[in-house]
Structure formats: structure tokens, C-alpha cells
Coordinates of C-alpha atoms and ligand atoms in Angstrom, one line a residue:
M1 CA 85.8 77.5 108.6
A2 CA 84.8 80.2 111.4
I3 CA 87.8 82.5 111.5
E4 CA 88.4 85.8 113.1
A5 CA 87.8 87.8 110.1
K6 CA 84.3 86.7 109.7
K7 CA 83.0 88.4 112.9
N8 CA 80.7 90.8 111.5
S9 CA 80.5 94.6 112.7
N10 CA 76.8 95.3 112.9
D11 CA 76.6 99.1 112.7
T12 CA 74.4 100.7 110.0
I13 CA 75.9 101.9 107.1
V14 CA 75.2 104.3 104.4
A15 CA 76.3 105.2 100.8
I16 CA 75.2 106.7 97.6
S17 CA 75.1 103.5 95.4
T18 CA 74.6 105.1 92.0
P19 CA 77.3 107.1 90.1
L20 CA 77.3 110.8 90.8
G21 CA 76.0 112.9 87.8
E22 CA 73.0 113.7 86.0
G23 CA 70.6 110.6 85.3
G24 CA 67.2 109.3 86.0
I25 CA 67.5 107.9 89.6
G26 CA 70.1 108.1 92.3
I27 CA 69.9 105.6 95.1
V28 CA 71.1 106.0 98.6
R29 CA 71.3 102.7 100.2
L30 CA 71.5 101.5 103.8
S31 CA 72.1 98.4 105.5
G32 CA 72.1 97.3 109.1
S33 CA 69.6 96.9 111.9
E34 CA 69.0 100.7 112.3
S35 CA 68.2 101.4 108.7
F36 CA 64.4 101.0 109.0
P37 CA 63.9 103.2 112.1
L38 CA 66.5 105.8 110.6
V39 CA 64.8 106.1 107.3
R40 CA 61.2 106.4 108.8
K41 CA 62.5 109.3 110.7
I42 CA 63.2 111.3 107.6
F43 CA 60.9 109.9 105.0
E44 CA 57.3 111.2 105.0
C45 CA 54.7 108.8 103.3
H46 CA 50.8 109.0 103.5
K47 CA 50.9 105.2 104.1
S48 CA 52.9 105.4 107.2
N49 CA 49.7 105.4 109.5
E50 CA 48.9 102.1 108.0
P51 CA 49.3 99.0 110.6
D52 CA 51.6 96.9 108.4
Y53 CA 53.8 99.9 107.2
P54 CA 56.5 99.4 106.0
K55 CA 55.4 96.1 104.1
P56 CA 58.8 94.4 103.1
R57 CA 59.9 94.9 99.4
Y58 CA 57.0 97.4 98.6
L59 CA 58.0 100.6 97.1
Y60 CA 56.6 103.8 99.1
Y61 CA 56.2 107.0 97.4
G62 CA 56.9 110.2 99.7
T63 CA 59.2 112.9 100.5
V64 CA 62.5 113.0 102.5
K65 CA 62.7 115.9 104.9
D66 CA 65.6 117.5 106.8
Q67 CA 65.6 118.3 110.6
N68 CA 63.6 121.5 110.1
G69 CA 61.0 119.7 108.1
E70 CA 62.1 121.0 105.0
I71 CA 61.6 118.8 101.9
I72 CA 64.9 117.6 100.5
D73 CA 63.7 115.5 97.5
E74 CA 60.8 113.2 96.6
A75 CA 61.6 109.5 96.7
L76 CA 60.4 105.9 96.3
V77 CA 61.7 103.8 99.1
S78 CA 61.7 100.2 99.7
F79 CA 62.3 98.4 102.9
M80 CA 63.9 95.0 102.7
P81 CA 64.1 93.1 106.0
A82 CA 66.9 90.6 106.6
P83 CA 67.9 87.8 105.8
H84 CA 66.7 87.9 102.0
T85 CA 68.9 90.8 101.0
Y86 CA 72.0 91.6 99.5
T87 CA 73.7 91.9 102.7
R88 CA 71.4 89.7 104.6
E89 CA 70.7 92.6 106.8
D90 CA 67.9 94.8 106.9
L91 CA 68.5 97.0 103.9
V92 CA 66.6 100.2 102.5
E93 CA 67.0 101.8 99.2
I94 CA 66.1 105.4 98.8
N95 CA 65.4 106.1 95.1
C96 CA 65.8 109.8 94.6
H97 CA 66.0 112.1 91.7
S98 CA 69.6 111.7 90.4
G99 CA 71.1 115.2 91.1
I100 CA 74.5 115.5 93.1
I101 CA 73.1 118.3 95.6
N102 CA 69.8 116.3 96.6
L103 CA 71.6 113.2 96.8
R104 CA 74.3 114.6 99.1
A105 CA 71.7 116.3 101.1
V106 CA 70.0 113.1 101.7
L107 CA 73.2 111.4 102.8
K108 CA 74.2 114.3 105.2
I109 CA 70.9 114.1 107.3
L110 CA 71.5 110.3 107.5
L111 CA 74.9 110.9 108.6
A112 CA 74.0 113.4 111.2
M113 CA 72.2 110.2 113.0
D114 CA 73.5 106.9 114.3
I115 CA 75.0 105.7 111.1
R116 CA 78.3 105.8 109.4
L117 CA 79.4 106.0 105.6
A118 CA 80.1 102.7 104.0
E119 CA 83.6 101.8 103.2
P120 CA 84.1 100.9 99.4
G121 CA 82.8 97.3 98.9
E122 CA 81.4 97.2 102.5
F123 CA 77.8 96.2 101.3
T124 CA 79.4 93.3 99.5
K125 CA 81.8 92.4 102.2
R126 CA 79.0 92.0 104.6
A127 CA 77.1 89.7 101.9
F128 CA 80.4 87.5 102.3
L129 CA 80.8 87.9 106.0
N130 CA 77.2 86.9 106.5
G131 CA 77.7 83.9 104.4
R132 CA 75.5 84.8 101.5
I133 CA 78.4 84.7 99.0
D134 CA 81.9 83.3 98.9
L135 CA 85.0 85.2 98.3
S136 CA 85.1 84.2 94.6
Q137 CA 81.6 85.4 94.1
A138 CA 82.5 88.8 95.6
E139 CA 85.3 89.2 93.2
A140 CA 82.9 88.2 90.3
V141 CA 80.9 91.2 91.4
I142 CA 83.8 93.4 90.7
G143 CA 84.4 91.5 87.4
L144 CA 80.8 92.0 86.5
I145 CA 81.2 96.0 87.3
R146 CA 84.3 96.0 85.2
A147 CA 83.5 93.7 82.3
R148 CA 84.1 95.3 78.9
S149 CA 83.0 92.6 76.8
E150 CA 80.0 90.3 76.7
E151 CA 82.3 87.2 77.3
A152 CA 83.8 88.9 80.4
T153 CA 80.4 89.3 81.5
K154 CA 79.4 85.7 81.1
A155 CA 82.5 84.7 82.6
S156 CA 81.9 86.8 85.7
L157 CA 78.2 85.8 85.8
R158 CA 79.3 82.0 85.9
T159 CA 81.6 82.6 88.9
L160 CA 78.8 84.7 90.6
Q161 CA 76.6 81.9 90.3
G162 CA 79.1 79.7 92.4
M163 CA 80.8 77.6 89.6
L164 CA 84.3 78.6 90.4
A165 CA 83.7 77.9 94.2
K166 CA 82.0 74.6 93.3
T167 CA 85.0 73.3 91.4
V168 CA 87.6 74.4 93.9
N169 CA 85.6 72.8 96.7
D170 CA 85.2 69.6 94.7
I171 CA 89.1 69.7 94.3
R172 CA 89.5 70.2 98.0
D173 CA 87.1 67.3 98.9
R174 CA 89.4 65.1 96.5
I175 CA 92.5 66.2 98.6
I176 CA 90.8 65.3 101.7
E177 CA 89.9 61.8 100.1
V178 CA 93.6 61.3 99.0
R179 CA 94.9 62.2 102.6
A180 CA 92.4 60.1 104.6
P181 CA 94.3 56.7 103.9
I182 CA 97.6 58.4 104.0
E183 CA 96.6 59.7 107.6
A184 CA 95.4 56.2 108.7
E185 CA 98.6 54.7 107.7
I186 CA 100.4 57.1 109.9
D187 CA 98.1 56.7 112.8
Y188 CA 97.5 53.1 112.6
P189 CA 100.0 51.4 110.2
E190 CA 99.3 47.6 111.3
E191 CA 95.3 47.9 111.1
F192 CA 95.1 49.3 107.8
M193 CA 97.9 47.5 106.1
D194 CA 95.6 45.5 103.7
E195 CA 93.1 48.4 102.9
L196 CA 95.6 51.0 102.0
P197 CA 95.5 52.4 98.4
T198 CA 98.8 51.7 96.5
I199 CA 101.2 54.5 95.7
A200 CA 100.2 54.0 92.2
A201 CA 96.7 54.5 93.0
T202 CA 97.4 57.7 95.0
Q203 CA 99.6 58.9 92.0
I204 CA 96.6 58.6 89.8
E205 CA 94.5 60.7 92.2
L206 CA 97.1 63.3 92.4
L207 CA 97.3 63.4 88.7
A208 CA 93.6 64.1 88.3
I209 CA 93.8 66.9 90.7
K210 CA 96.5 68.3 89.0
D211 CA 94.8 68.3 85.8
K212 CA 91.7 69.9 87.3
L213 CA 94.0 72.7 88.6
E214 CA 95.7 73.1 85.1
T215 CA 92.2 73.2 83.6
L216 CA 91.3 76.1 85.7
L217 CA 94.5 77.8 84.9
Q218 CA 94.2 77.6 81.3
G219 CA 91.0 80.1 81.5
V220 CA 93.3 82.8 83.0
T221 CA 95.0 83.9 79.8
R222 CA 91.5 83.9 77.8
N223 CA 89.6 85.8 80.6
R224 CA 92.5 88.4 80.9
A225 CA 92.1 88.9 77.1
Y226 CA 88.4 89.5 77.4
Q227 CA 89.1 91.8 80.5
E228 CA 92.0 93.8 79.5
G229 CA 91.9 93.6 75.8
V230 CA 94.3 92.0 73.2
A231 CA 97.1 94.2 71.8
V232 CA 97.0 93.7 67.8
A233 CA 99.9 95.5 66.0
I234 CA 99.7 96.4 62.5
I235 CA 103.1 96.5 60.9
G236 CA 104.7 96.3 57.3
K237 CA 106.8 98.4 55.0
P238 CA 105.7 101.8 54.0
N239 CA 102.8 102.3 51.9
V240 CA 101.4 98.9 52.0
G241 CA 97.9 100.1 53.5
K242 CA 98.6 99.6 57.1
S243 CA 96.5 102.9 58.3
S244 CA 93.9 102.2 55.5
L245 CA 93.6 98.8 57.3
L246 CA 93.1 100.3 60.6
N247 CA 90.4 102.8 59.4
R248 CA 88.7 100.0 57.6
L249 CA 88.5 97.9 60.5
L250 CA 87.5 100.7 62.9
G251 CA 85.0 102.0 60.4
D252 CA 86.5 105.5 60.7
Q253 CA 89.1 107.5 59.0
K254 CA 91.1 107.9 62.1
A255 CA 94.5 107.5 60.5
I256 CA 96.0 109.7 57.7
V257 CA 96.3 108.0 54.6
H258 CA 98.5 108.8 51.7
E259 CA 100.2 107.5 48.5
L260 CA 103.4 109.0 50.0
P261 CA 105.4 106.5 51.9
G262 CA 106.4 107.0 55.4
T263 CA 102.9 108.9 56.1
T264 CA 102.6 107.3 59.6
R265 CA 105.3 108.6 62.1
D266 CA 103.8 107.8 65.4
L267 CA 101.6 104.9 67.0
L268 CA 97.9 105.4 66.3
E269 CA 95.4 103.3 68.4
G270 CA 91.7 102.3 68.1
S271 CA 89.5 99.9 69.9
L272 CA 87.0 97.4 68.4
M273 CA 85.1 94.3 69.4
L274 CA 86.1 91.0 67.3
G275 CA 84.9 87.7 68.2
G276 CA 84.1 88.7 71.6
Y277 CA 87.5 90.2 72.1
P278 CA 88.1 93.7 72.8
L279 CA 91.0 94.6 70.4
R280 CA 93.4 97.3 70.8
L281 CA 94.4 97.9 67.3
I282 CA 97.7 99.7 66.8
D283 CA 98.7 101.4 63.6
T284 CA 102.5 101.9 63.4
A285 CA 105.1 103.6 60.9
G286 CA 106.2 101.6 57.9
I287 CA 109.5 99.8 58.7
Q288 CA 112.4 100.6 56.2
G289 CA 115.8 102.0 56.2
S290 CA 115.7 105.6 56.9
D291 CA 117.9 108.7 57.7
D292 CA 114.9 111.0 58.9
P293 CA 115.3 110.8 62.9
V294 CA 111.6 111.3 63.3
E295 CA 111.0 108.2 61.0
V296 CA 113.7 106.4 62.7
E297 CA 112.0 107.0 66.1
G298 CA 108.6 105.9 64.6
I299 CA 110.2 102.7 63.3
K300 CA 111.8 102.0 66.6
R301 CA 108.4 102.5 68.3
A302 CA 106.9 100.0 65.8
R303 CA 109.3 97.4 66.4
S304 CA 108.6 97.8 70.1
V305 CA 104.7 97.4 69.6
A306 CA 105.4 94.5 67.5
A307 CA 107.3 92.9 70.2
E308 CA 104.8 93.2 72.8
A309 CA 101.4 92.7 70.7
Q310 CA 99.7 89.5 71.3
L311 CA 98.7 89.2 67.6
I312 CA 100.7 90.8 64.6
L313 CA 99.0 91.6 61.4
L314 CA 101.7 91.9 58.7
V315 CA 100.7 93.8 55.7
I316 CA 102.3 93.3 52.4
D317 CA 101.4 94.8 49.1
G318 CA 100.3 92.0 46.8
S319 CA 100.8 94.1 43.7
L320 CA 104.8 94.5 44.3
P321 CA 107.4 91.9 44.1
F322 CA 107.6 90.0 47.6
D323 CA 110.5 91.3 49.7
P324 CA 112.2 88.5 51.6
D325 CA 113.4 91.2 53.9
I326 CA 110.0 91.4 55.7
V327 CA 110.6 88.0 57.2
K328 CA 113.7 89.5 59.2
M329 CA 111.4 92.6 59.8
I330 CA 109.2 90.8 62.0
S331 CA 111.4 88.4 63.5
P332 CA 112.0 87.4 66.2
I333 CA 108.1 86.5 67.0
S334 CA 107.9 84.9 70.3
G335 CA 105.9 81.7 71.0
E336 CA 103.4 84.0 72.8
Q337 CA 102.7 85.7 69.6
R338 CA 100.5 84.9 66.6
L339 CA 101.0 86.1 63.1
I340 CA 98.5 86.8 60.4
V341 CA 99.9 87.8 56.9
I342 CA 97.6 90.3 55.2
I343 CA 98.3 90.5 51.3
N344 CA 96.9 93.9 50.3
K345 CA 95.8 95.8 47.3
S346 CA 94.1 92.6 45.8
D347 CA 92.3 95.0 43.3
L348 CA 95.5 95.5 41.3
P349 CA 97.4 92.8 39.6
Q350 CA 98.9 90.5 41.9
I351 CA 102.3 89.4 41.8
V352 CA 102.8 88.0 45.4
T353 CA 101.0 84.7 46.0
A354 CA 99.8 82.8 49.1
D355 CA 102.2 80.0 48.2
Q356 CA 105.2 82.5 48.4
V357 CA 104.1 83.8 51.6
K358 CA 103.7 80.4 53.2
K359 CA 107.2 79.3 51.9
Q360 CA 108.7 82.3 53.7
F361 CA 106.7 82.3 57.0
G362 CA 105.8 78.5 57.5
E363 CA 102.3 77.4 58.2
V364 CA 100.9 80.9 58.7
T365 CA 97.5 82.3 58.0
A366 CA 97.7 84.5 54.9
V367 CA 94.6 86.5 54.0
S368 CA 94.2 88.2 50.5
V369 CA 92.3 91.5 50.9
S370 CA 91.8 95.0 49.2
V371 CA 91.5 97.4 51.8
L372 CA 90.6 100.0 49.4
K373 CA 87.7 98.1 48.1
G374 CA 86.7 96.3 51.3
S375 CA 87.1 92.9 49.7
G376 CA 88.4 90.2 51.8
I377 CA 87.8 92.0 55.0
P378 CA 85.1 89.5 56.5
L379 CA 87.6 86.8 56.0
L380 CA 90.4 88.7 57.6
E381 CA 88.2 89.4 60.8
K382 CA 87.2 85.7 60.9
A383 CA 90.9 84.9 60.6
V384 CA 91.6 87.2 63.5
A385 CA 88.9 85.9 65.7
D386 CA 89.8 82.3 65.1
G387 CA 93.5 83.0 65.5
L388 CA 92.8 84.4 69.0
D389 CA 90.5 81.5 69.8
Q390 CA 93.3 79.1 68.9
H391 CA 95.8 81.3 70.9
F392 CA 93.7 81.4 74.2
G393 CA 92.6 77.7 73.9
E394 CA 89.4 76.1 73.7
L395 CA 86.4 77.7 75.5
S396 CA 84.9 75.2 78.0
D397 CA 82.1 75.5 80.2
S398 CA 84.4 75.2 83.2
P399 CA 84.4 78.4 85.3
I400 CA 86.8 81.0 84.1
L401 CA 89.1 82.8 86.6
I402 CA 88.6 86.3 87.3
T403 CA 91.5 87.8 89.1
F404 CA 95.3 87.7 89.4
R405 CA 94.7 86.7 93.1
Q406 CA 92.9 83.5 92.1
E407 CA 95.6 82.8 89.5
E408 CA 98.2 83.2 92.2
I409 CA 96.4 81.0 94.5
L410 CA 96.1 78.1 91.9
T411 CA 99.5 78.2 90.7
E412 CA 100.8 77.8 94.4
A413 CA 98.1 74.8 94.7
L414 CA 99.7 73.3 91.5
L415 CA 103.2 73.7 92.9
G416 CA 102.2 72.0 96.2
I417 CA 100.7 69.1 94.3
R418 CA 103.8 68.6 92.4
Q419 CA 105.6 68.6 95.5
A420 CA 103.4 66.0 97.2
E421 CA 103.8 63.9 94.2
R422 CA 107.4 63.8 94.6
A423 CA 107.2 63.4 98.1
L424 CA 104.9 60.3 97.7
L425 CA 108.0 58.5 96.4
S426 CA 110.7 59.7 98.4
E427 CA 109.6 61.1 101.8
P428 CA 107.8 59.6 104.6
A429 CA 104.0 59.6 104.4
E430 CA 103.8 62.6 107.0
I431 CA 105.5 64.8 104.5
T432 CA 103.1 64.2 101.8
S433 CA 100.1 64.4 104.0
L434 CA 101.3 67.7 105.3
L435 CA 101.8 69.1 101.6
L436 CA 98.4 68.0 100.7
Q437 CA 97.0 69.7 103.6
Q438 CA 98.9 73.0 102.9
V439 CA 97.3 72.8 99.3
W440 CA 93.9 72.3 100.8
L441 CA 94.4 75.4 103.0
T442 CA 95.7 77.5 99.9
L443 CA 92.8 76.6 97.8
G444 CA 90.2 77.9 100.6
Q445 CA 91.6 81.3 100.0
I446 CA 89.7 81.3 96.8
T447 CA 86.3 80.9 98.3
G448 CA 87.5 83.0 101.3
D449 CA 87.0 79.8 103.5
T450 CA 90.7 80.1 104.9
A451 CA 91.1 83.9 104.4
G452 CA 92.5 86.2 106.8
D453 CA 91.7 90.1 107.4
D454 CA 94.7 91.1 105.0
L455 CA 93.2 89.2 102.1
L456 CA 89.7 90.3 102.7
D457 CA 91.0 94.0 102.8
R458 CA 92.8 93.4 99.6
V459 CA 89.8 92.0 97.9
F460 CA 87.2 94.6 99.2
S461 CA 89.2 97.6 98.7
Q462 CA 89.0 97.2 94.9
F463 CA 85.2 97.9 95.0
C464 CA 83.6 101.0 94.5
L465 CA 81.7 103.2 97.0
G466 CA 78.0 102.0 97.6
K467 CA 78.7 98.4 96.4
Ligands
LIG501 N1 94.7 99.9 45.0 C1 94.8 99.8 46.3 N2 95.5 100.9 47.1 C2 95.4 101.0 48.4 C3 94.9 99.8 49.0 N3 95.1 100.1 50.4 C4 95.7 101.2 50.4 N4 96.1 101.7 49.2 C5 96.5 103.0 49.1 O1 98.0 102.8 49.5 C6 98.5 104.1 49.9 C7 99.2 104.0 51.0 O2 98.2 103.7 52.1 P1 98.4 104.0 53.7 O3 97.3 103.2 54.3 O4 98.7 105.3 54.0 O5 99.6 102.9 53.9 P2 100.6 102.7 55.3 O6 101.1 101.3 55.3 O7 100.0 103.2 56.4 O8 101.7 103.7 54.8 P3 102.8 104.3 55.8 O9 102.2 105.1 56.9 O10 103.6 105.3 54.9 O11 103.8 103.4 56.4 C8 97.3 105.1 49.7 O12 97.4 105.9 48.5 C9 96.0 104.2 49.9 O13 95.1 104.6 49.4 C10 94.1 98.7 48.5 O14 93.6 97.7 48.8 N5 94.2 98.8 47.0
LIG502 MG1 100.3 104.7 57.7

């Protein structure tokens, strides 16, 4: 779909594409028709007199010099002619030593010539504008750069390979197929009378489309968990071993552990990876009735953390009689939250039984551990990973959504299909057709097929400089 926004500005751009700081290599990257001649002006290489210089995709060793012929840096330079490049334009990469001063100096000499500094994400934007990738793939590049777990990386790579675009395009094709006979009926009601699909057949088609959209949307929460992490609150009465559990799971003595109840006053957080999920583990103050204003504030914070956590680890001391009040302590747990009950101190004679816990909490996962001795911890870790897998739904091979933007679009498309379903039964055929057309257009924003300037700016402004 050729639209205004896809017109490419073909001036030549430059940016430092690696993070500024001490490192092995720093790369200055140029894209555009002037990039070869410009770099040749500042880069001196003993091969430059050879007739085939610069050969595409060769690495040339030489020096970068300023206007006065003074050496700025040694560099390895590769010249990559269009169209088989990241941007589909002529592209040059100058591999310098990674020092802030020399990299900036190289950039400065180039900027003094006929070239401008790239905007954030402009290299990737050109890849999109020149048709090498679609918008969902461009967003996958951001996802890949920001991924905090292996699973998030895999999800971004799947989208980068074009899986999301393919699924969305398949859905769009199906919408066209559903619309075709409806349109025929509108334009030539007599001629196609016998061949038209029944309302029931169209309903089945719409149901299938809805199903596909819903499956895509299911991936959102899981992916968000991979990207942003899962909040896990450790709560319970004082002295049951909450801080000990935090330390044990982190493999670190982060929290103060003490035999005196009421040791933890404030929230304490640590991060760890479990079952592919980045977890934000939050230790809280033991919940009990108290007159101490500091402890009361700590308990208030514990409750609010528990209210927002996706997973609650409720710790109880198995060596003491079961206190039914803890049921009240954790309620109300919303449908969005999962609960795992941890019966701690299994190294001491046990009074609390798993059955007792089940009786109080219903069908809840209960794990018996000794945080002190480390027994039962692998089982607990497995219970946490399994609980999160169940919470976020089956992991399928379908593409996983990366961004809020894509979620918004799919939600809108789903709404549109539901409206079309209703219209099919109660409105003239024109309305159904129009609603389906709108869904088709909406979905096109995922790949950028129907994206305007605003949308492109929104997506590409999230990139870092030089990407
Ligand atoms: N025997 C035994 N003692 C444990 C176990 N886990 C923790 N403890 C002890 O229980 C006491 C309290 O541990 P903490 O981890 O500070 O308990 P807490 O729940 O954070 O307590 P508050 O911060 O006061 O709410 C300490 O003396 C720990 O050594 C365990 O598995 N077995
Ligand atoms: Mg504590």
C-alpha cells in the first residue's frame, strides 16, 4: 500500500552505532548514496589505488584523517552497496577503537561534510521505508535490544523473522475472502443469489477469524512477563522465614534474618530468573497486629505489594500450630493472582500438614521446605515456574506479541469482528462489509501497511541512536 509516509528521504545519515564507553570496538555507521564517496575522503588505505577498490563487503584497514591530514584513528572499514544492506541503501561501517573522543572526532569530520546526524531509529526506519522489513519486524528489533530474558529474545526473533506479519496478513486475506461475496451481493444481488454463502457459513468464517485474533492476544501477558518481569511477593506472619527464603532463592544474604519477630520493616527486592521468567522477588514485613508505627507502615506496604503481585508466596511456619487468621491476611486474592503456600521449617517437628493447608485454601499448591537446610527448594522453584506457565497460558509456536501498540490494534480488530458478527444478523450487508473493511485497515497498522506518519514517528522514536 503506497502511502505518503513511505516516501523516503535519501540524504546520507551518520551515527555512532555502539554505546559510548570503553570497549573493544566503536562503530560509526553511514547510510545513503553519499556514504561511499564521503568515507573515501577521510579514510586512507593502501589498497585505495587498486582498480576494484572498494570491493563490496571487504574489510579494509587504514587510517581516518581530518581536514589537516592529521590521523584521528586507525580503522577497519567495510563498504556495503545497496540493496543488500540493513537499510537497503549504500552503507559504510567504520570500525574504530572504542574511545569517546576518537569516535566523536570521526563523527565530527563527517558532519562537517554533506551529511547529517541520524535520528534515533532512522537506520531501521529506512529499512522499513525501503521495504526490507515491515513495522512488526522493526518493533521486534527494539524488543531484541531490550530483551531481558532468553524467552523474550526468542519471541522477538520470531517476530523479526516475520511470523507476526505472516499471521496478521493471513487474517487480513481471510477478511477479504469473507467480504468478497458480501460485496457481490450488494453490487449484483440477482446474479449471485444462488452462489452466495449462507449467513451461517459467514458466521463460521468470522468465528475462525475471531479465534485467531484471540490466540494472538493471549500471547500478550506472557510476553509482557518475559519483557517486564513478574512481581512475586513473599508474605506471611513474622518470623516464619520470609527473608531467609528471599536470601535462599537469590543465593545471597541480601535481607537481614533474625530470630526476633518483626525484623523486616521495609520492602526488600531482588531479581532472579526462574523458568525463563525474570522475577522481582519482594520480601515484606511480617503481618501481625502491632502498635509500633514503623511496623504498622511496613505491614501496610506488605499488603499493598501483595495486592499488586502476580504471584504470592505465603510462608507459614510448619513447626507451629496453624493460624487460620492467615487466610484473612492474604484475602482478597484477585483472579489475576496466583498463590503458593510454603510450609517452612520442615527440619523441625511438623505440626501443620499439607491437608490442613488445602482445607483452608482450597486447591492451592503447597510445598514443604526447610529454607534453613535448603531441602524442598528445587521443588518450590519448579512449583513457581509451573504456576507461572499455567498463569500465562500454553506457550505455542504462534508469534508472540511484543508491544502495547500491537495489543491495542488487535483488541480494536477483535471488537470490529464482534460488531460485524452482530451486523451480519441485524443490519444491511453494506454495514457488515464496511465493518470488515475497517478491521482489515486496522490490522494493516501492525505491519505498517496502513500506517501514517504519526504512527511511524511513535514507533521509531523508541529506538536508540545509531540503530
Ligand atoms: N529451623 C528453621 N529455622 C528457620 C528456617 N527458616 C528460617 N528460620 C529461622 O527463623 C528465624 C526468622 O527468619 P526470618 O527469615 O528473619 O523470618 P521473617 O519471616 O523474615 O521474619 P520477619 O522479618 O520478622 O517478619 C531466623 O532465626 C531463621 O534462622 C528453617 O527452615 N528452619
Ligand atoms: Mg524478614
